[in-house]
Amino acid sequence: MTRDLPTTEPQRFDGPVVVEGVSKKFCRQLKTSLSYGLRDICRDVLGLDRNGSTLRPGEFWSLENVSFRLEKGESMGLVGANGAGKTTLLRVLSGLFRPDTGSIRIRGRLAPLIALGAGFRPVLSGRENIYVNLSILGMPLQEIEARFKDIVEFSELEETIDAPLQTYSSGMAARLGFSCAIHTEPDILLIDEVLGVGDLRFRTKCYRRLAELRRRGTAFLLVSHSPAAILGSCDRCIYMARGKIAEIGETSHVIRRYEEDLRRIPTLTPGKTGTQAASKAVVVEGFKVHDIFFADADGNKLVSPVCGDPVTLRIRCSGSIDFPGVKATIIVREGFGDLQTVLTLSTGETPLNLRQGQNEIILGFPYLGLQSGFYTTKIALTASTLEHIAAIETFRFNVERNHRTQHSLFYQPCDWQVVSAVDAGESNHYAISGKGEHAT
Amino acid sequence: MTSNESQLPSTLPVAEVAYSPESAVHHPVVLIRRMVHESWRFRELVRRVVVRNLRAQYRQSLLGYLWAFIPSIATAVGFSLAKDAQVIRVGETPIPYLVYVMVGTVLWQTFIDALNGPVDALRDFKGILSHIYLPPEIVVLSQMGEVLVEFLIKLLLLVIVFVLYGVQPGVAVVFAPILLALLIIQATVIGLILAPLGTLYHDILKGIPVVIGFWFLLTPVVYPMPQAGGIFSFIVRTNPATHFLVAAREAMTGGVITNGWFLAGLGAASVIAFFLALIAFRVSIPFVVERAGE
């Protein structure tokens, strides 16, 4: 019985989503936008052509000529900067916006995990809200009743299900919303950054459930700012920029391109970074920060430090008097303040003694752990009186990629060894038979 | 179809949908079939919204459902007093004036509720419509159901008043439900056209109460149908709200309906207009969501 039995189930998929040359235009001026809207409504109701392919004054393409296919059981990532058109694309796919050109064909039940818990009312109990939410997702009463137990069980809210929703924590409400959405047995799931649901354990459970759906043939379109999330779960990926598909294909290839573009955006010129920051750094009269820069082990200024290299961060400053016992705090943030990674470096127990005249504060990194990318830094110097003597709001720098790391959040220097009992003989001296260096 | 769905959800027929810039009115059969199919699929939502809104409406009030009666009683008492004091002069009414006004205001209130239905529905559901696909006509159907239930509650008041004043409905009362349905449908048509436009331009929403106040005076709610002739009579007779309201009141209070064929014609036109307006509403919602969504 290893041969496939003839299936009685009807053919469920024929490329669940086919998008061909879809464009969508928007207008940023509200008044103009409303009058265009009124005109579009009138023309559409009367069955006249809306001239979708030409831009009217004040309009721009939010999506431009987007084409792709999503196959059965396929998981597609969608990345791009804010305003690149990701959300518009999801809304056009869900049928909320009409495309201005092109066509979209969808076979099967599409569930957007975009607005979790649509229609949730705080005064209603969790139980009533499940009914409301599922009826909004288009489910008849008998089906809701059939799934009710599973939903409550999955959300782990058995004890509070009859309490009003307003007594739930936001994490509990999100769990309920997620649980409802995935129990609609969708053929296609659109996921927009919603997996920050609940605690880590529940998140893991969500991912497991999504994987299970995928095995059963559900196709995914996953929007995320985090390349790591996409890399971990998508076969293919779309990179959108300014409403167009900039790159589509195998995920790691697309993500690499996306990351490269992300790094390119700020267009930093060497030297400008530090001095610009320093000019705004005067907090206390008689103390001045002149320059901030990265340097190699020999003290040579670096335009951009390389990930994994030994580097130093140097702060050149001068004081009209001695500043003993200075403490420094440096907050490093990835990107433009999306708060993805925050590293706080503090001098802690070893105060810096600055003398009258020129000083150079040197912060040494045996290995630069930051991954290639663009970083924004805040630097604060505090005197022993706890008074800020210098505060640098933004010091920006790029970190260059090195050959040792790929798809990693940070660079972890490490040694590899093998210790074999055979080599060591009877004595418990371990022999080192290999050594290498690798990134996480 | 339903029993199938509930037992074997995995063998649901695969729904295929297509989105394109082409206007949906080019394929009326596909459009109507989809509207019917989706209305059926979302029936649970319709039921739920009706119940929820009815419950929520009087949740935070001490008098509760009495509020369904109070406006009609107040209007009727007010106009009766004014008439008795001869502040206003209205023609002779076949039944006691108080009852006459009460029936009139209940019908008028139903007309206004139905007119505001699509507007209110769109305001309530704009957030959800901006994030999740819902067939837009669903929200309108829910509102119509709610208007109907509210009328039935008010009917209770009318029955009590009829008994107290000894008003007896005649045979024509069998037409009352149809006339009432047509009154609601007619008002909904107007609401369906105003709602999307009003969501784009709030001028329309602000204008509606102003127009309604004026409209009330031009409809025979607190006075009987004026004699033919004269500008006022012409305006009252041209007023679309007049005919079903007056006929429904006649039917309920033992009067006679003389203009049967005219009402049938107007009724047919209203029903056709209703379906056209429902299609127009559905077609326009994506544009409204896009321009004025949340």
XYZ file of C-alpha atoms in Angstrom, chain A:
440
model
C 0.000 0.000 0.000
C 2.773 2.407 -0.744
C 1.195 3.647 -3.937
C -0.808 6.819 -3.733
C -4.467 6.111 -3.486
C -6.693 8.030 -5.859
C -7.827 10.984 -3.863
C -11.460 11.831 -3.579
C -10.682 15.296 -2.409
C -11.170 17.871 -5.105
C -8.068 19.562 -6.451
C -7.663 22.404 -3.989
C -4.841 24.403 -5.478
C -3.873 25.683 -8.797
C -1.326 28.247 -7.725
C -3.292 29.831 -4.899
C -2.161 33.372 -5.618
C -1.301 34.786 -9.017
C -0.444 38.472 -9.178
C 0.127 40.010 -12.579
C 1.273 43.567 -13.230
C -0.555 45.050 -10.280
C -0.268 48.773 -9.667
C -1.919 50.980 -7.100
C -1.720 54.744 -6.932
C -2.225 57.031 -3.986
C -2.453 60.705 -3.355
C -1.041 62.361 -0.269
C -3.206 65.512 -0.302
C -6.437 64.600 1.465
C -8.764 66.975 -0.417
C -7.419 65.953 -3.808
C -7.530 62.321 -2.781
C -11.185 62.590 -1.768
C -12.189 64.222 -5.030
C -10.332 61.505 -6.965
C -12.127 58.950 -4.819
C -15.511 60.467 -5.618
C -14.700 60.485 -9.328
C -13.487 56.873 -9.195
C -16.663 55.777 -7.419
C -18.879 57.474 -9.995
C -16.979 56.027 -12.942
C -16.856 52.556 -11.448
C -20.536 52.475 -10.515
C -21.427 53.548 -14.037
C -19.035 50.959 -15.475
C -16.730 53.520 -17.067
C -12.970 53.084 -17.362
C -11.039 54.646 -14.472
C -7.853 55.246 -16.483
C -5.960 53.333 -13.849
C -2.664 53.322 -15.719
C -2.090 57.079 -15.726
C -1.217 59.206 -12.726
C -3.323 62.259 -12.009
C -1.647 65.376 -10.534
C -0.442 64.728 -6.984
C -0.525 60.942 -7.280
C 2.309 58.467 -6.984
C 2.625 54.729 -7.420
C 2.361 52.944 -4.145
C 2.640 49.698 -6.076
C 4.008 49.589 -9.567
C 3.790 46.629 -11.876
C 4.072 43.947 -9.217
C 3.921 40.344 -10.430
C 4.541 37.087 -8.612
C 3.039 33.688 -7.908
C 2.594 32.001 -4.601
C 2.432 28.223 -4.861
C 0.743 25.716 -2.642
C 2.573 25.226 0.640
C 5.074 27.856 -0.278
C 6.292 30.415 2.188
C 7.210 33.764 0.738
C 8.920 36.552 2.624
C 8.247 40.200 1.960
C 10.824 42.782 3.016
C 11.324 46.446 2.323
C 11.730 49.772 4.060
C 8.751 51.617 5.503
C 6.595 52.964 2.694
C 7.911 50.495 0.146
C 4.391 49.225 -0.507
C 4.297 46.054 1.593
C 1.112 46.924 3.464
C -0.562 48.195 0.308
C 0.239 44.894 -1.368
C -1.294 42.944 1.499
C -4.391 45.097 1.402
C -4.808 44.677 -2.326
C -4.399 40.910 -1.856
C -7.025 40.844 0.883
C -9.483 42.617 -1.397
C -9.586 45.817 0.623
C -8.181 48.017 -2.146
C -8.934 47.637 -5.823
C -5.852 47.455 -8.043
C -5.487 50.238 -10.609
C -3.833 48.002 -13.194
C -3.125 44.291 -13.509
C -4.975 41.422 -11.944
C -4.935 39.181 -8.903
C -6.375 35.697 -8.790
C -6.802 33.910 -5.504
C -7.958 30.354 -5.087
C -8.966 29.299 -1.632
C -9.629 30.836 1.703
C -7.356 33.753 2.427
C -6.875 34.793 6.016
C -5.039 37.980 6.851
C -3.156 37.843 10.122
C -2.992 41.600 9.875
C -5.609 42.851 12.259
C -5.740 40.260 14.962
C -8.981 40.196 16.851
C -10.992 42.328 14.450
C -14.203 43.441 16.105
C -13.105 42.521 19.616
C -15.214 44.414 22.139
C -13.747 44.984 25.588
C -17.085 44.635 27.419
C -17.842 41.224 25.921
C -16.404 38.071 27.413
C -13.624 36.134 25.721
C -16.201 33.540 24.711
C -18.482 36.085 23.018
C -15.518 37.713 21.333
C -14.504 34.440 19.727
C -17.952 34.263 18.153
C -17.814 37.880 17.013
C -14.334 37.570 15.566
C -15.014 34.361 13.689
C -18.287 35.629 12.300
C -16.374 38.637 10.982
C -13.976 36.207 9.341
C -17.024 34.726 7.619
C -17.708 31.580 9.591
C -21.211 30.176 10.103
C -22.389 29.372 13.615
C -22.051 25.581 13.453
C -18.441 25.845 12.296
C -17.632 28.271 15.087
C -19.135 25.917 17.625
C -17.217 22.997 16.180
C -13.905 24.833 16.571
C -14.617 26.656 19.788
C -12.965 24.161 22.097
C -9.776 23.980 20.026
C -9.501 27.750 19.936
C -9.804 28.139 23.684
C -7.401 25.295 24.256
C -4.822 26.727 21.889
C -5.049 30.194 23.412
C -4.646 28.651 26.905
C -7.385 30.883 28.273
C -9.719 28.207 29.616
C -9.936 29.837 33.024
C -10.636 33.378 31.912
C -12.765 32.719 28.843
C -15.940 33.995 30.515
C -14.348 37.156 31.895
C -14.757 40.399 29.958
C -11.983 41.061 27.479
C -11.087 44.319 29.211
C -9.744 42.303 32.133
C -7.267 40.509 29.844
C -3.694 41.638 29.414
C -2.773 42.744 25.910
C -0.804 39.530 25.471
C -3.836 37.433 26.392
C -6.057 39.318 23.951
C -3.483 38.854 21.216
C -3.321 35.140 21.969
C -7.067 34.904 21.580
C -6.934 36.821 18.287
C -4.161 34.673 16.901
C -5.878 31.520 17.966
C -9.086 32.562 16.186
C -7.260 33.515 13.001
C -5.394 30.264 12.551
C -8.429 28.118 13.277
C -10.175 29.363 10.143
C -8.206 26.674 8.252
C -6.956 29.089 5.630
C -5.379 28.135 2.317
C -3.399 31.338 2.226
C -2.146 33.278 5.225
C -0.959 36.861 5.080
C 1.151 37.637 8.110
C 2.185 41.188 8.895
C 4.626 41.393 11.805
C 2.116 39.874 14.149
C 4.172 37.097 15.590
C 5.243 39.240 18.483
C 2.319 37.592 20.225
C 2.468 36.709 23.881
C 5.495 35.261 25.574
C 8.273 33.275 24.011
C 6.687 29.936 24.783
C 3.417 30.906 23.105
C 5.318 32.323 20.153
C 7.073 29.017 19.718
C 3.684 27.327 19.766
C 2.437 29.714 17.077
C 5.386 28.931 14.857
C 4.800 25.234 15.358
C 1.172 25.635 14.386
C 2.140 27.649 11.313
C 4.604 24.951 10.294
C 1.845 22.386 10.648
C -0.480 24.433 8.437
C 2.288 24.706 5.901
C 2.766 20.964 5.779
C -0.929 20.704 5.005
C -0.504 22.998 2.027
C -1.235 26.475 3.352
C 0.730 29.130 1.526
C 2.284 32.017 3.459
C 3.197 35.567 2.727
C 5.226 36.838 5.656
C 6.063 40.502 6.090
C 8.843 41.318 8.482
C 11.491 43.894 9.176
C 13.675 41.234 10.608
C 15.711 39.409 7.984
C 16.356 36.662 10.512
C 12.654 35.773 10.762
C 12.343 35.589 6.980
C 15.547 33.592 6.558
C 14.339 31.104 9.088
C 10.987 30.394 7.534
C 10.748 31.381 3.875
C 11.818 29.586 0.711
C 11.536 32.620 -1.460
C 11.457 36.298 -0.767
C 10.313 39.530 -2.340
C 12.232 42.719 -1.700
C 10.152 45.793 -2.374
C 11.485 49.289 -2.819
C 9.424 52.320 -3.780
C 6.424 50.265 -4.780
C 8.337 47.962 -7.098
C 9.732 44.507 -6.726
C 13.444 45.227 -6.483
C 14.382 41.571 -6.160
C 12.556 38.284 -5.993
C 13.995 34.833 -5.605
C 15.849 32.586 -3.215
C 15.642 34.078 0.261
C 19.284 34.427 1.265
C 20.099 36.072 -2.039
C 17.255 38.582 -1.713
C 17.999 39.313 1.928
C 21.659 39.979 1.110
C 20.603 42.501 -1.494
C 18.152 44.085 0.964
C 20.804 44.380 3.652
C 23.281 45.911 1.234
C 20.715 48.528 0.253
C 19.907 49.220 3.861
C 23.553 49.958 4.520
C 23.761 52.206 1.508
C 20.926 54.469 2.505
C 22.652 56.891 4.878
C 25.528 57.725 2.438
C 28.049 58.644 5.055
C 31.204 60.446 4.213
C 34.281 59.693 6.264
C 35.178 62.130 8.970
C 31.869 63.901 8.712
C 30.325 61.424 11.068
C 32.426 62.245 14.085
C 32.991 65.958 13.700
C 29.362 66.661 12.964
C 28.405 64.960 16.131
C 31.103 66.666 18.131
C 29.979 70.149 17.178
C 26.740 69.635 19.068
C 28.416 68.083 22.002
C 29.013 71.033 24.251
C 27.129 70.570 27.467
C 29.472 72.035 30.032
C 31.538 75.144 29.465
C 35.191 74.269 29.418
C 34.735 70.754 28.057
C 34.582 69.929 24.395
C 34.383 66.802 22.294
C 36.304 67.334 19.067
C 35.999 64.064 17.259
C 34.685 60.554 17.515
C 35.965 57.824 15.259
C 36.877 54.199 14.948
C 40.506 53.267 14.641
C 42.408 50.040 14.085
C 44.778 48.542 16.618
C 47.544 50.942 15.576
C 45.380 54.008 15.973
C 44.773 54.636 12.270
C 41.396 56.195 11.594
C 38.891 53.847 9.935
C 36.066 54.958 7.675
C 33.984 51.937 8.637
C 35.129 49.241 11.036
C 34.976 45.658 9.803
C 32.901 43.107 11.654
C 35.093 40.732 13.661
C 38.235 42.905 13.556
C 39.923 44.288 16.624
C 39.038 48.002 16.695
C 38.924 50.941 19.041
C 36.400 53.710 19.379
C 38.143 56.967 20.158
C 36.697 60.130 21.599
C 38.928 63.175 21.320
C 38.083 65.839 23.811
C 39.614 68.677 25.737
C 38.922 70.284 29.062
C 39.917 73.580 30.590
C 40.305 71.877 33.948
C 40.804 68.321 35.181
C 37.765 66.046 35.098
C 38.493 63.118 37.355
C 36.220 60.121 37.695
C 34.334 60.558 34.421
C 31.955 57.779 33.442
C 30.830 57.080 29.910
C 27.688 55.441 28.575
C 27.371 54.460 24.960
C 24.126 53.218 23.476
C 24.395 51.562 20.088
C 21.255 51.120 18.061
C 20.813 49.278 14.803
C 19.253 51.190 11.944
C 17.431 54.451 12.286
C 16.093 53.909 15.759
C 13.722 51.039 15.027
C 15.151 49.750 18.273
C 16.141 46.370 16.973
C 19.331 45.955 18.881
C 20.429 48.138 21.732
C 23.846 47.626 23.243
C 24.734 49.699 26.234
C 28.407 50.017 27.057
C 29.205 51.612 30.334
C 32.517 52.322 32.031
C 31.116 50.981 35.243
C 33.711 50.656 37.962
C 36.645 52.073 36.073
C 36.251 55.841 35.923
C 38.204 57.793 33.360
C 40.457 60.495 34.590
C 40.590 63.324 32.093
C 43.340 65.875 32.478
C 43.377 69.506 31.558
C 44.093 69.870 27.834
C 43.716 67.265 25.084
C 42.513 63.793 25.949
C 41.623 60.749 23.930
C 39.211 58.236 25.442
C 39.850 54.853 23.912
C 37.307 52.067 24.010
C 38.871 48.847 22.807
C 37.004 45.989 21.192
C 39.089 42.808 20.907
C 36.618 41.727 18.227
C 33.877 43.948 16.845
C 30.758 41.893 17.499
C 28.380 44.136 15.577
C 27.160 42.650 12.341
C 27.524 44.562 9.098
C 24.969 47.334 8.937
C 24.219 50.843 9.899
C 24.256 52.029 13.507
C 23.269 55.111 15.435
C 25.026 55.824 18.690
C 24.354 58.009 21.681
C 27.292 58.878 23.893
C 27.116 60.484 27.306
C 30.024 61.476 29.538
C 29.198 62.027 33.167
C 31.429 63.750 35.699
C 31.916 62.414 39.209
C 29.282 64.940 40.278
C 26.798 62.943 38.159
C 26.517 65.948 35.907
C 26.615 65.388 32.144
C 29.678 66.994 30.713
C 29.029 65.873 27.160
C 26.126 64.266 25.372
C 26.361 63.268 21.748
C 22.903 62.592 20.405
C 23.838 60.783 17.229
C 27.115 59.350 16.138
C 26.520 57.265 13.029
C 28.715 54.612 11.537
C 28.664 51.661 9.197
C 30.103 48.268 9.948
C 31.530 46.434 6.967
C 30.792 42.808 6.271
C 33.574 40.268 6.673
C 33.949 36.856 5.128
C 33.440 35.043 8.416
C 29.785 35.805 9.037
C 26.598 35.239 7.168
C 23.008 35.723 8.245
C 23.981 36.334 11.827
C 22.760 38.828 14.325
C 26.215 39.381 15.732
C 29.757 38.141 15.411
C 30.792 35.603 17.982
C 34.500 34.922 18.011
C 35.138 31.356 18.985
C 37.624 28.508 18.937
C 36.965 24.954 17.826
C 38.735 21.992 19.279
C 38.395 18.267 19.219
C 39.623 16.267 22.142
C 39.794 12.543 21.509
C 40.253 10.024 24.249
C 42.344 7.826 21.887
C 44.952 10.529 21.326
C 45.045 11.285 24.969
C 45.821 7.726 25.896
C 45.189 6.551 29.404
C 46.208 9.712 31.045
C 43.576 12.358 31.070
C 45.563 14.783 28.955
C 43.423 15.952 26.120
C 45.048 16.578 22.794
C 44.021 19.359 20.534
C 43.529 18.040 17.052
C 41.906 20.949 15.297
C 41.413 24.604 15.715
C 39.316 27.078 13.803
C 37.271 30.135 14.039
C 33.658 30.457 13.224
C 30.738 32.757 13.612
C 27.397 31.875 15.034
